């Protein structure tokens, strides 16, 4: 290894390090504020870590706020949305990847079109549509809306994963005696697990952190999701940063767990060895 | 075991016509090889037999039964793909048994069939491995194994060896031949490789631009190519072609080259006197002995020793002309050589490119 490449590697690593620090710093700050006792929050100035740690905010959030309800609501909404969207997107993505059918071009164009509108524009019409159906102020309503908004992108995502699976595998399965659906279920689907994991993760996080519709369609605490709930810390207690951050840290847990669970599929190159090359 | 009948089969992809009426009858147990340049429709034809492509027009029959509308799974054929198409999430044994498992065969029968195939293909030590942990040759064998465990009516091969290196290809070629001898199953085999075609085939089907050019035994195609395309396609290095005019005299016939040389022919042809013809001769049939009256002088452009023999790239009246010889003296050939064409090895094609019909003189 010559000097230049050593230098290049060092530079490369340094750049990555800078990026990681930059990306993770807000999370660190979140954690830091959440364990800083209220009396030290403003009195100690800017420090990297408080001189005394306390979990009082966590205790309060869990025991005396509506946070557990928000948390449960978010879990239901994000989980249901992720599962439904991924299921539908796998089917539609597969169809887009493998079949030619009339109107395919326009269908894709239409799906792209839906992605171009700022969501704010749609709040009023959606509210108007959902309210006679009794779907405002309900978790089901949120799931319906999130599903509708996430399906186009998730479909394209799944389509690209299906595109990556050689068509010949299915053809081989069909010749081996499988029906189209069996080939899909037994050959294609297991190989798309990384894609399914990615889609699940993407939709889950999107639904988990969605604020606009949750705010507009839900009033009152019983059906509020966690991002809406976070705002209650702003109004009720002036801004209680300590509790808000503690709630934020807790809200990170499911997302972290989720990605921990799916990362095995995300990194795995399952198709390796399918075809030569 | 089955016979396969292909009757006036056409294939269009949208407005593009790929096969223009293919007729072919394949007998029970026959090994038929499809050859032809890239894009001539070999794979398309094979995939239509497998049921992976719809038949635009015409009929495909397996064992006398029309199968146009049957799904691949109901045709009971096996196919070996160029890319092998092994299921990456299954190990070798699972790959091979997949077809039997989804057909709900009895467990003992599956085990027996898999171990039988594994023994034939020397795959026993690899049964528990995933495809990605196999070499190219091993993957190829698994693909073969997957085809044979089911004992299908017919085997379809789409360039199964083209991803292997030369030595392995030779070895697998011999194994495929042995396998066919043992199983006697009807097989259709697509290849680019001349030697594979010649060595494996009971009959070769030469295709060009969606039309079957000639069907016959390997030696028929080599000895009596039906037209210019087959003549140029079969054989390596490829046949040399010279334009000439047909001349017939009392008891003799010949082809007059543009420079005036008369090349003697061994028989007469059903051609008009003076008809423009194409004279063909294979590089291995050209003689390099001087002295015969119809011999020609050619310039030496390049000498390629292949070890076994020598390929001489010559210029004959400025046109490229190849000679293959086993005589090592050719290695030191001077700037010009003399070539002669033995009449019994000459091929004559008429203006339309078809083999000219012989007559007695
Ligand atoms: N799905 C398709 N849509 C449109 N055209 C196609 C399709 N599949 C094949 N073709 C065309 O049909 C022709 C024949 O293709 P095919 O794959 O049968 O050729 P081949 O003889 O197998 O060639 P190769 O030796 O390169 O494999 C080609 O010109 C190809 O472009
Ligand atoms: Mg092909």
XYZ file of C-alpha atoms and ligand atoms in Angstrom:
670
model
C 0.000 0.000 0.000
C 1.471 3.333 -0.962
C 1.189 6.633 0.847
C -1.475 7.987 -1.377
C -3.893 5.143 -0.824
C -3.250 5.118 2.921
C -4.053 8.780 2.915
C -7.111 8.160 0.748
C -8.374 5.466 3.081
C -7.877 7.699 6.072
C -9.753 10.490 4.378
C -12.510 8.102 3.434
C -12.869 6.833 6.985
C -12.796 10.369 8.325
C -15.578 11.416 5.980
C -17.695 8.473 7.095
C -16.973 9.265 10.729
C -18.009 12.893 10.228
C -21.211 11.781 8.600
C -22.042 9.292 11.333
C -21.394 11.879 14.045
C -23.477 14.407 12.189
C -26.348 11.969 11.738
C -26.288 10.579 15.247
C -25.752 13.779 17.177
C -29.455 14.731 17.402
C -30.189 11.265 18.748
C -27.463 11.680 21.296
C -28.893 15.047 22.309
C -32.321 13.475 22.632
C -30.926 10.891 24.980
C -28.925 13.456 26.912
C -31.851 15.782 27.511
C -34.105 12.883 28.477
C -31.822 11.923 31.363
C -31.098 15.471 32.523
C -33.041 16.415 35.645
C -35.217 19.494 35.213
C -33.236 21.614 37.624
C -30.019 21.053 35.680
C -31.530 21.531 32.221
C -31.052 25.277 32.107
C -28.624 25.817 34.936
C -25.648 23.867 33.674
C -25.198 25.583 30.319
C -24.301 23.546 27.269
C -22.653 20.299 28.380
C -22.210 17.026 26.631
C -23.578 15.060 29.581
C -25.358 16.274 32.739
C -23.441 16.090 36.011
C -26.287 14.036 37.488
C -28.437 11.559 35.590
C -32.041 10.837 36.388
C -34.835 8.747 34.940
C -37.590 10.867 36.424
C -38.837 11.923 32.983
C -39.203 8.348 31.876
C -41.025 7.477 35.044
C -43.392 10.370 34.621
C -44.064 9.700 30.949
C -44.818 6.048 31.559
C -46.844 6.425 34.715
C -48.590 9.777 34.592
C -49.068 10.750 30.954
C -51.227 9.374 28.182
C -48.075 8.305 26.447
C -48.629 4.526 26.798
C -51.943 4.978 24.944
C -50.265 6.958 22.164
C -47.594 4.354 21.996
C -50.074 1.520 21.691
C -52.089 3.432 19.064
C -48.978 4.102 17.003
C -47.947 0.497 17.252
C -51.338 -0.632 15.976
C -51.515 1.912 13.184
C -47.933 1.556 11.972
C -47.939 -2.219 12.313
C -51.239 -2.679 10.505
C -50.261 -0.230 7.771
C -46.900 -1.901 7.241
C -48.412 -5.361 6.969
C -51.298 -4.379 4.703
C -49.182 -2.203 2.439
C -46.453 -4.801 2.108
C -48.964 -7.503 1.303
C -50.690 -5.440 -1.370
C -47.465 -3.986 -2.719
C -45.931 -7.442 -3.137
C -48.854 -8.500 -5.262
C -49.006 -5.342 -7.337
C -45.218 -5.087 -7.600
C -45.095 -8.657 -8.828
C -47.743 -7.946 -11.428
C -45.894 -4.866 -12.658
C -42.632 -6.760 -12.792
C -43.839 -9.883 -14.557
C -46.974 -9.316 -16.547
C -47.852 -7.128 -19.460
C -51.465 -6.076 -19.405
C -53.621 -3.427 -20.937
C -53.412 -0.065 -19.206
C -50.169 -0.908 -17.395
C -48.493 2.241 -18.649
C -51.329 4.460 -17.455
C -51.568 2.682 -14.157
C -47.903 3.367 -13.466
C -48.280 6.973 -14.608
C -51.253 7.408 -12.320
C -49.383 5.965 -9.374
C -46.492 8.315 -10.023
C -48.911 11.211 -10.269
C -50.288 10.538 -6.796
C -46.789 11.006 -5.450
C -46.528 14.519 -6.783
C -49.154 16.308 -4.705
C -48.198 17.933 -1.441
C -50.191 16.041 1.147
C -51.442 19.250 2.746
C -53.638 19.785 -0.278
C -55.421 16.534 0.407
C -56.186 16.974 4.081
C -59.517 18.718 3.625
C -60.958 16.405 0.950
C -59.852 13.347 2.856
C -61.421 14.619 6.031
C -64.635 15.261 4.096
C -64.618 11.743 2.738
C -63.776 9.979 5.950
C -66.040 11.812 8.319
C -69.406 10.487 6.989
C -67.872 7.016 7.087
C -67.086 7.446 10.746
C -63.423 7.023 10.055
C -62.222 10.260 11.572
C -60.965 10.017 15.062
C -60.386 6.322 14.536
C -57.274 4.232 14.125
C -58.882 2.389 11.206
C -59.219 5.694 9.370
C -55.532 6.380 9.829
C -54.611 2.910 8.614
C -56.744 3.414 5.505
C -55.160 6.763 4.725
C -51.596 5.628 5.387
C -52.128 2.505 3.320
C -53.400 4.540 0.400
C -50.476 6.932 0.533
C -47.781 4.342 0.942
C -48.888 1.814 -1.631
C -47.535 3.500 -4.780
C -44.021 3.875 -3.495
C -44.044 0.465 -1.849
C -45.251 -1.059 -5.106
C -42.340 0.443 -7.015
C -39.973 -0.706 -4.308
C -41.282 -4.266 -4.441
C -41.297 -4.213 -8.221
C -37.598 -3.435 -8.253
C -36.963 -6.376 -5.947
C -38.987 -8.696 -8.138
C -37.159 -7.382 -11.185
C -33.971 -8.562 -9.525
C -35.141 -12.164 -9.397
C -34.415 -14.014 -12.627
C -37.539 -14.928 -14.525
C -36.028 -18.296 -15.288
C -36.430 -19.404 -11.684
C -40.172 -19.191 -12.023
C -40.087 -20.771 -15.430
C -38.068 -23.638 -14.041
C -40.615 -24.033 -11.255
C -43.494 -24.030 -13.710
C -41.808 -26.686 -15.785
C -41.166 -28.621 -12.605
C -44.917 -28.676 -12.128
C -45.821 -25.532 -10.235
C -48.715 -23.223 -11.012
C -48.031 -19.522 -11.413
C -49.130 -18.913 -7.848
C -47.077 -21.789 -6.435
C -44.028 -20.482 -8.265
C -44.679 -17.096 -6.719
C -45.191 -18.411 -3.229
C -42.523 -21.110 -3.096
C -39.762 -19.647 -5.250
C -40.150 -15.911 -5.666
C -41.490 -14.921 -2.286
C -38.739 -16.550 -0.196
C -36.188 -14.799 -2.380
C -37.896 -11.462 -1.925
C -37.668 -11.539 1.855
C -35.024 -8.779 1.851
C -37.339 -6.651 -0.240
C -40.285 -7.427 1.976
C -38.254 -6.533 5.032
C -37.172 -3.266 3.476
C -40.725 -2.395 2.498
C -42.069 -3.319 5.909
C -39.415 -1.160 7.543
C -39.959 1.746 5.233
C -43.728 1.804 5.613
C -43.571 1.167 9.335
C -41.298 4.147 9.954
C -43.309 6.349 7.633
C -46.543 5.533 9.426
C -44.902 5.648 12.836
C -43.736 9.210 12.419
C -46.598 10.618 10.354
C -47.919 13.805 11.920
C -50.045 15.755 9.465
C -52.953 13.380 9.017
C -52.756 12.095 12.537
C -53.155 15.656 13.726
C -55.979 16.528 11.366
C -58.042 13.370 11.549
C -57.736 12.669 15.245
C -58.984 14.790 18.093
C -58.692 13.811 21.680
C -56.221 11.482 23.317
C -57.886 8.108 22.924
C -57.001 7.634 19.236
C -53.970 9.921 19.077
C -50.740 8.454 17.834
C -47.401 9.109 19.359
C -46.262 12.075 17.144
C -49.492 13.878 18.030
C -48.968 12.902 21.634
C -45.540 14.468 21.618
C -47.181 17.790 20.896
C -49.156 17.559 24.112
C -45.909 18.098 25.927
C -45.670 21.413 24.168
C -49.097 22.726 25.035
C -49.730 21.376 28.484
C -46.535 22.043 30.333
C -45.160 24.970 28.375
C -42.470 22.906 26.659
C -41.353 20.144 28.899
C -38.253 19.155 27.064
C -37.189 16.481 29.493
C -40.448 14.534 29.237
C -40.746 15.133 25.532
C -37.290 13.720 24.939
C -37.960 10.790 27.196
C -41.078 10.038 25.173
C -38.991 10.413 22.038
C -36.424 7.914 23.276
C -39.168 5.445 24.095
C -40.680 5.967 20.658
C -37.392 5.025 19.070
C -37.431 1.617 20.662
C -39.923 -0.134 18.369
C -38.250 1.255 15.260
C -34.875 0.067 16.516
C -36.216 -3.353 17.413
C -37.919 -3.590 14.081
C -34.772 -2.860 12.132
C -32.751 -5.142 14.346
C -35.209 -7.864 13.459
C -35.196 -7.283 9.704
C -31.574 -6.302 9.155
C -30.663 -9.940 8.643
C -32.839 -9.948 5.537
C -31.747 -6.523 4.424
C -28.086 -7.393 4.125
C -28.459 -10.930 2.918
C -27.924 -11.487 -0.779
C -30.338 -14.343 -1.022
C -30.330 -14.623 -4.778
C -26.610 -15.383 -4.928
C -26.030 -18.588 -6.837
C -29.379 -18.633 -8.585
C -27.913 -18.104 -11.982
C -24.370 -18.082 -13.201
C -22.445 -14.854 -12.799
C -40.574 -40.934 -23.578
C -42.468 -39.177 -26.271
C -42.571 -38.034 -29.835
C -42.879 -34.329 -30.537
C -44.552 -32.910 -33.609
C -44.230 -29.312 -34.575
C -46.575 -28.304 -37.352
C -46.307 -25.027 -39.187
C -45.561 -23.196 -35.961
C -45.322 -19.433 -36.104
C -44.445 -16.968 -33.411
C -44.987 -13.240 -33.321
C -43.914 -10.919 -30.564
C -46.328 -8.071 -31.167
C -45.719 -7.123 -34.773
C -42.323 -8.808 -34.932
C -42.450 -12.211 -36.537
C -39.781 -14.499 -35.100
C -40.672 -17.962 -36.405
C -42.156 -18.266 -39.877
C -43.738 -21.685 -39.990
C -41.553 -24.389 -38.484
C -42.239 -28.042 -39.229
C -40.394 -30.724 -37.358
C -41.135 -34.269 -36.292
C -39.089 -35.672 -33.479
C -39.280 -39.354 -32.844
C -39.453 -41.096 -29.555
C -35.979 -41.252 -28.037
C -34.364 -39.069 -30.634
C -31.697 -36.498 -29.811
C -32.296 -33.423 -31.933
C -29.961 -30.434 -31.883
C -31.092 -26.961 -32.935
C -28.325 -24.765 -34.290
C -28.350 -21.353 -35.861
C -26.967 -17.881 -35.377
C -27.967 -15.741 -32.437
C -31.512 -14.444 -32.649
C -32.766 -17.001 -35.157
C -35.471 -18.241 -32.794
C -33.998 -21.402 -31.280
C -34.816 -20.490 -27.700
C -38.220 -19.252 -28.733
C -39.040 -22.589 -30.342
C -37.791 -24.491 -27.313
C -39.784 -22.307 -24.947
C -42.887 -22.843 -27.010
C -42.458 -26.585 -26.698
C -42.026 -26.131 -22.956
C -45.143 -23.981 -22.769
C -43.329 -20.850 -21.640
C -44.305 -18.942 -24.783
C -47.648 -19.012 -26.490
C -47.923 -20.462 -29.960
C -49.116 -17.739 -32.324
C -50.110 -20.157 -35.043
C -49.693 -23.835 -35.780
C -49.668 -26.812 -33.504
C -47.350 -28.596 -31.119
C -48.109 -32.205 -30.298
C -46.484 -34.328 -27.656
C -47.202 -38.011 -28.099
C -49.857 -37.078 -30.605
C -51.720 -34.841 -28.160
C -52.093 -31.162 -28.969
C -50.471 -29.206 -26.143
C -50.774 -25.611 -27.373
C -53.142 -24.714 -24.563
C -51.517 -26.811 -21.836
C -49.619 -25.159 -19.013
C -45.950 -26.150 -18.725
C -46.699 -28.213 -15.641
C -49.089 -30.417 -17.590
C -46.692 -31.168 -20.419
C -44.372 -33.390 -18.403
C -41.172 -32.132 -19.937
C -37.967 -30.973 -18.248
C -35.791 -28.085 -19.259
C -32.179 -27.229 -18.498
C -31.550 -23.507 -18.750
C -28.354 -21.821 -19.838
C -28.247 -20.037 -16.507
C -29.186 -23.287 -14.702
C -31.952 -21.444 -12.799
C -31.341 -23.352 -9.580
C -33.514 -22.334 -6.650
C -31.035 -20.423 -4.478
C -32.902 -20.980 -1.221
C -32.943 -24.749 -1.567
C -30.062 -27.147 -1.245
C -29.067 -29.533 -3.995
C -31.345 -32.340 -2.848
C -34.292 -29.970 -2.479
C -33.592 -28.473 -5.871
C -33.654 -31.867 -7.474
C -36.724 -33.073 -5.628
C -38.830 -29.930 -6.030
C -40.726 -31.262 -9.035
C -41.537 -34.531 -7.300
C -42.458 -32.844 -4.046
C -45.010 -30.512 -5.587
C -46.427 -33.457 -7.479
C -46.873 -35.081 -4.092
C -44.810 -38.142 -4.869
C -44.253 -40.635 -2.086
C -41.347 -39.845 0.190
C -39.489 -43.101 -0.503
C -39.882 -42.576 -4.207
C -38.422 -39.072 -3.958
C -35.456 -40.228 -1.915
C -34.782 -43.051 -4.325
C -35.046 -40.836 -7.388
C -32.783 -38.155 -5.924
C -30.104 -40.559 -4.770
C -30.264 -42.344 -8.076
C -29.762 -39.124 -10.012
C -27.095 -37.957 -7.581
C -25.191 -41.169 -8.138
C -25.410 -40.866 -11.915
C -24.114 -37.310 -11.786
C -21.683 -37.794 -8.886
C -23.507 -35.283 -6.745
C -23.819 -37.344 -3.555
C -21.313 -35.325 -1.497
C -23.025 -32.078 -2.467
C -26.633 -32.897 -1.657
C -26.817 -30.630 1.383
C -25.188 -27.602 -0.241
C -26.845 -24.484 -1.528
C -26.270 -23.550 -5.186
C -24.104 -20.571 -4.285
C -21.588 -22.938 -2.704
C -21.155 -24.872 -5.947
C -18.842 -24.405 -8.903
C -20.237 -23.751 -12.352
C -19.811 -27.350 -13.401
C -21.478 -28.637 -10.258
C -24.401 -26.275 -10.736
C -24.740 -27.514 -14.270
C -24.889 -31.073 -12.972
C -27.543 -30.176 -10.434
C -29.595 -28.630 -13.214
C -29.268 -31.892 -15.130
C -30.160 -33.833 -12.020
C -33.272 -31.770 -11.479
C -34.323 -32.629 -15.013
C -33.769 -36.364 -14.776
C -35.266 -37.160 -11.355
C -38.763 -36.657 -12.677
C -38.317 -38.997 -15.626
C -40.149 -36.608 -17.922
C -41.392 -37.372 -21.406
C -38.761 -35.170 -22.998
C -35.741 -33.047 -22.165
C -35.194 -29.564 -23.467
C -31.735 -28.028 -23.220
C -31.060 -24.374 -23.976
C -27.313 -23.998 -24.375
C -26.705 -25.869 -21.136
C -22.932 -25.921 -21.427
C -22.162 -22.479 -22.738
C -21.231 -21.121 -19.319
C -18.586 -23.767 -18.709
C -14.933 -23.648 -19.620
C -13.763 -25.669 -22.608
C -12.541 -28.726 -20.730
C -15.591 -29.025 -18.528
C -17.794 -28.565 -21.519
C -16.129 -31.483 -23.237
C -16.586 -33.622 -20.173
C -20.247 -32.689 -19.718
C -20.884 -33.213 -23.397
C -19.759 -36.790 -23.030
C -21.890 -37.179 -19.901
C -24.965 -35.876 -21.661
C -24.360 -38.342 -24.443
C -23.974 -41.171 -21.947
C -27.076 -40.044 -20.101
C -29.046 -40.060 -23.305
C -27.757 -43.503 -24.142
C -28.829 -44.748 -20.690
C -32.187 -43.010 -20.445
C -33.059 -42.943 -24.122
C -35.251 -39.919 -23.557
C -36.409 -37.666 -26.364
C -34.196 -34.590 -26.236
C -34.071 -31.235 -27.942
C -30.825 -29.419 -27.482
C -30.003 -25.850 -28.484
C -26.378 -24.949 -28.961
C -23.974 -22.605 -30.685
C -21.220 -25.136 -30.465
C -20.468 -27.025 -33.672
C -18.849 -29.921 -31.928
C -21.697 -30.357 -29.470
C -24.101 -30.393 -32.373
C -22.069 -32.870 -34.384
C -21.295 -35.241 -31.534
C -24.632 -35.294 -29.731
C -27.194 -35.132 -32.471
C -29.105 -37.916 -34.093
C -30.405 -35.136 -36.269
C -29.415 -31.490 -36.544
C -31.934 -28.775 -37.315
C -30.208 -25.745 -38.795
C -32.235 -22.561 -38.420
C -31.823 -19.087 -39.826
C -34.071 -16.084 -39.258
C -36.972 -18.152 -38.037
C -36.899 -20.653 -40.877
C -35.618 -24.212 -40.754
C -32.888 -24.457 -43.378
C -32.082 -28.141 -43.225
C -32.830 -31.153 -41.094
C -30.565 -34.142 -41.243
C -27.908 -36.252 -39.618
C -24.725 -34.386 -38.698
C -22.839 -35.929 -41.594
C -25.598 -35.117 -44.056
C -25.360 -31.469 -43.100
C -21.606 -31.570 -43.313
C -21.392 -33.502 -46.570
C -24.408 -32.165 -48.400
C -25.474 -28.784 -47.041
C -28.787 -27.823 -48.605
C -27.948 -24.181 -49.097
C -25.296 -21.532 -48.667
C -26.389 -20.754 -45.133
C -25.967 -24.315 -43.858
C -22.758 -24.701 -45.836
C -21.284 -21.641 -44.156
C -22.678 -22.397 -40.730
C -21.704 -26.021 -40.268
C -18.008 -26.703 -40.088
C -15.176 -24.787 -38.534
C -13.225 -23.011 -39.924
C -16.102 -22.143 -42.216
C -16.449 -23.233 -45.836
C -14.833 -21.035 -48.496
C -17.030 -19.616 -51.208
C -16.011 -18.469 -54.679
C -18.263 -17.001 -57.344
C -18.044 -18.723 -60.693
C -19.989 -19.594 -63.812
C -21.164 -23.070 -64.618
C -19.761 -24.559 -67.802
C -20.560 -27.883 -69.310
C -18.848 -29.579 -72.227
C -18.724 -33.029 -73.726
C -18.463 -35.328 -70.739
C -17.040 -32.627 -68.487
C -18.424 -29.952 -66.257
C -16.616 -27.116 -64.580
C -16.879 -23.806 -62.821
C -15.118 -20.871 -64.416
C -13.669 -18.408 -61.926
C -13.614 -14.690 -62.794
C -9.880 -14.907 -63.515
C -10.514 -17.572 -66.148
C -9.412 -20.653 -64.232
C -11.644 -23.643 -64.828
C -12.296 -25.780 -61.767
C -13.251 -29.307 -62.720
C -16.420 -30.789 -61.226
C -17.056 -34.461 -60.608
C -20.548 -34.479 -62.082
C -22.939 -32.356 -64.048
C -25.593 -30.145 -62.492
C -29.096 -29.148 -63.412
C -27.971 -25.680 -64.382
C -27.920 -23.601 -67.522
C -24.619 -23.188 -69.298
C -23.038 -20.002 -67.964
C -25.315 -19.823 -64.922
C -23.788 -17.889 -62.048
C -22.934 -20.270 -59.201
C -21.178 -20.242 -55.888
C -18.478 -22.788 -55.475
C -17.897 -24.024 -51.936
C -15.002 -25.954 -50.492
C -14.168 -26.686 -46.892
C -10.759 -25.533 -45.653
C -9.866 -29.100 -44.690
C -10.529 -30.322 -48.225
C -8.284 -27.889 -50.053
C -5.087 -29.483 -51.335
C -1.844 -27.633 -51.285
C -0.010 -29.651 -53.873
C 1.072 -27.712 -56.944
C 0.824 -28.989 -60.471
C -2.796 -29.862 -61.052
C -4.278 -27.928 -63.931
C -6.998 -26.238 -61.904
C -4.641 -25.100 -59.179
C -4.505 -21.498 -58.088
C -1.910 -19.290 -56.521
C -2.831 -17.603 -53.293
C -1.001 -15.200 -51.020
C -0.399 -16.145 -47.395
C -1.797 -13.585 -44.964
C -1.572 -15.392 -41.668
C -0.556 -18.767 -40.307
C -2.416 -20.072 -37.265
C -1.112 -23.277 -35.732
C -3.802 -24.945 -33.588
C -1.530 -27.709 -32.360
C -3.557 -30.377 -34.053
C -3.304 -28.726 -37.438
C -2.627 -25.419 -39.111
C -5.070 -22.829 -40.403
C -3.731 -20.774 -43.276
C -5.449 -17.492 -43.968
C -4.923 -16.864 -47.646
C -5.860 -14.210 -50.132
C -7.280 -15.593 -53.372
C -7.786 -12.819 -55.924
C -7.923 -10.470 -52.974
C -10.668 -12.439 -51.223
C -10.081 -14.242 -47.915
C -9.718 -17.988 -48.254
C -8.904 -20.472 -45.501
C -7.069 -23.738 -45.643
C -6.764 -26.277 -42.872
C -3.972 -28.769 -43.089
C -2.280 -31.314 -40.884
C 0.985 -30.913 -42.781
C 3.438 -29.039 -40.600
C 5.348 -27.944 -43.642
C 2.649 -25.311 -44.008
C 4.099 -23.541 -40.982
C 6.930 -22.298 -43.122
C 4.832 -21.560 -46.197
C 6.257 -18.778 -48.339
C 4.514 -15.610 -49.406
C 2.419 -17.568 -51.904
C 1.103 -21.108 -52.046
C -0.665 -23.204 -54.619
C -4.086 -24.581 -53.798
C -6.123 -27.174 -55.641
C -9.744 -28.264 -55.242
C -10.462 -31.998 -55.370
C -13.683 -32.307 -57.425
C -15.336 -34.790 -55.067
C -15.219 -32.198 -52.258
C -16.725 -29.301 -54.154
C -20.192 -27.958 -53.380
C -22.126 -26.031 -55.961
C -24.903 -23.589 -55.150
C -27.162 -21.886 -57.650
C -28.021 -18.229 -57.895
C -30.653 -18.472 -55.157
C -28.172 -20.044 -52.785
C -29.662 -23.550 -52.974
C -27.519 -26.612 -53.492
C -27.462 -27.355 -57.201
C -28.874 -30.741 -58.137
C -26.443 -33.163 -59.720
C -27.027 -34.910 -62.991
C -24.970 -37.478 -64.808
C -22.695 -36.069 -67.414
N -40.215 -11.475 -25.339
C -39.800 -11.048 -26.547
N -40.316 -9.949 -27.098
C -39.907 -9.525 -28.320
N -38.983 -10.139 -29.063
C -38.428 -11.244 -28.574
C -38.799 -11.763 -27.287
N -38.075 -12.886 -27.063
C -37.295 -13.037 -28.144
N -37.499 -12.067 -29.048
C -36.851 -11.935 -30.360
O -36.997 -13.143 -31.034
C -35.845 -13.448 -31.785
C -35.409 -14.855 -31.470
O -34.988 -14.924 -30.140
P -34.422 -16.242 -29.505
O -34.130 -15.958 -28.090
O -35.331 -17.359 -29.811
O -33.070 -16.404 -30.308
P -31.983 -17.556 -30.160
O -31.926 -18.235 -31.476
O -32.231 -18.376 -28.969
O -30.675 -16.690 -29.980
P -29.419 -17.000 -29.048
O -28.608 -17.974 -29.794
O -28.746 -15.670 -28.962
O -29.918 -17.493 -27.740
C -34.825 -12.401 -31.443
O -34.739 -11.503 -32.521
C -35.361 -11.727 -30.219
O -35.044 -10.374 -30.237
Mg -31.267 -18.572 -27.059
